[in-house]
Amino acid sequence: MLDTGATTSLISQSELNHIPHITIQPIQTTAILGDGQTKIMVNSVVKLNVTINHITTIITALVAESLGANLILGMDWCNSNYVNVNI
């Protein structure tokens, strides 16, 4: 899922368990979602390969115990890959 309101990319722990990845840093913290009130537990930072339309990119994502989607590509990914979102 692409979320232009998310400053950082996130992946759920359950999704991460099924894909190869490199753990960059184990951490224990919380992230605050865009509503300014909802907090989610974050337990590490990982590096992942993400392929969209046959183009592979590398992302650094926070790992959340519980997330509304398997993967959220935030503005960090959009900016580093020159993604132009036309709404």
Coordinates of C-alpha atoms in Angstrom, one line a residue:
M1 CA 0.0 0.0 0.0
L2 CA 1.3 3.5 -0.9
D3 CA 0.6 6.1 1.8
T4 CA 1.6 9.6 1.0
G5 CA 0.7 10.6 4.6
A6 CA 3.3 8.2 6.1
T7 CA 6.7 9.7 6.5
T8 CA 8.3 6.2 7.0
S9 CA 7.7 2.8 5.4
L10 CA 6.4 0.0 7.6
I11 CA 5.9 -3.7 7.4
S12 CA 4.0 -6.0 9.7
Q13 CA 5.9 -8.7 11.6
S14 CA 3.6 -11.4 10.3
E15 CA 4.4 -10.4 6.7
L16 CA 8.1 -10.1 7.4
N17 CA 8.2 -13.7 8.7
H18 CA 7.5 -14.9 5.1
I19 CA 10.2 -12.9 3.2
P20 CA 14.0 -12.6 3.2
H21 CA 15.3 -9.5 4.9
I22 CA 18.3 -8.0 6.7
T23 CA 17.7 -6.7 10.2
I24 CA 19.5 -3.4 10.5
Q25 CA 18.7 -2.6 14.1
P26 CA 16.6 -4.1 16.8
I27 CA 14.6 -1.4 18.6
Q28 CA 11.8 -1.1 21.0
T29 CA 9.7 2.0 20.4
T30 CA 6.3 3.2 19.3
A31 CA 5.3 5.0 16.2
I32 CA 2.4 7.4 16.0
L33 CA 0.1 7.1 13.0
G34 CA -1.3 10.0 10.9
D35 CA -4.3 10.6 13.2
G36 CA -1.9 11.8 15.9
Q37 CA -3.3 9.4 18.5
T38 CA -2.9 5.8 17.4
K39 CA 0.4 4.2 18.6
I40 CA 1.9 1.0 17.2
M41 CA 4.7 -1.0 18.7
V42 CA 7.9 -1.1 16.5
N43 CA 10.5 -3.8 17.3
S44 CA 13.2 -3.4 14.5
V45 CA 14.3 -1.7 11.4
V46 CA 14.9 -3.9 8.3
K47 CA 16.2 -3.6 4.7
L48 CA 14.0 -5.2 2.0
N49 CA 13.9 -5.6 -1.7
V50 CA 10.5 -4.5 -3.1
T51 CA 9.6 -5.3 -6.7
I52 CA 6.8 -3.3 -8.4
N53 CA 6.1 -3.6 -12.2
H54 CA 9.4 -5.6 -12.6
I55 CA 11.4 -2.8 -11.0
T56 CA 13.2 -3.7 -7.8
T57 CA 14.0 -1.1 -5.2
I58 CA 15.5 -1.3 -1.7
I59 CA 13.6 0.1 1.3
T60 CA 14.3 0.5 4.9
A61 CA 11.2 -0.2 6.9
L62 CA 10.1 -0.2 10.5
V63 CA 8.7 -3.5 11.7
A64 CA 5.3 -3.2 13.5
E65 CA 3.8 -5.9 15.6
S66 CA 0.3 -5.0 14.2
L67 CA -0.5 -3.0 11.1
G68 CA -3.6 -2.3 9.0
A69 CA -1.7 -3.5 5.9
N70 CA 1.1 -6.0 5.2
L71 CA 3.4 -3.3 3.9
I72 CA 3.1 0.5 3.8
L73 CA 5.4 2.4 1.4
G74 CA 5.8 5.9 2.8
M75 CA 7.2 9.1 1.6
D76 CA 10.7 8.0 2.3
W77 CA 10.3 5.3 -0.4
C78 CA 8.5 7.7 -2.7
N79 CA 11.2 10.4 -2.5
S80 CA 14.1 8.1 -2.8
N81 CA 12.6 6.5 -5.9
Y82 CA 11.2 9.7 -7.5
V83 CA 7.6 8.5 -7.4
N84 CA 5.1 11.0 -8.8
V85 CA 1.6 10.5 -7.4
N86 CA -1.1 12.2 -9.5
I87 CA -4.4 12.3 -7.7

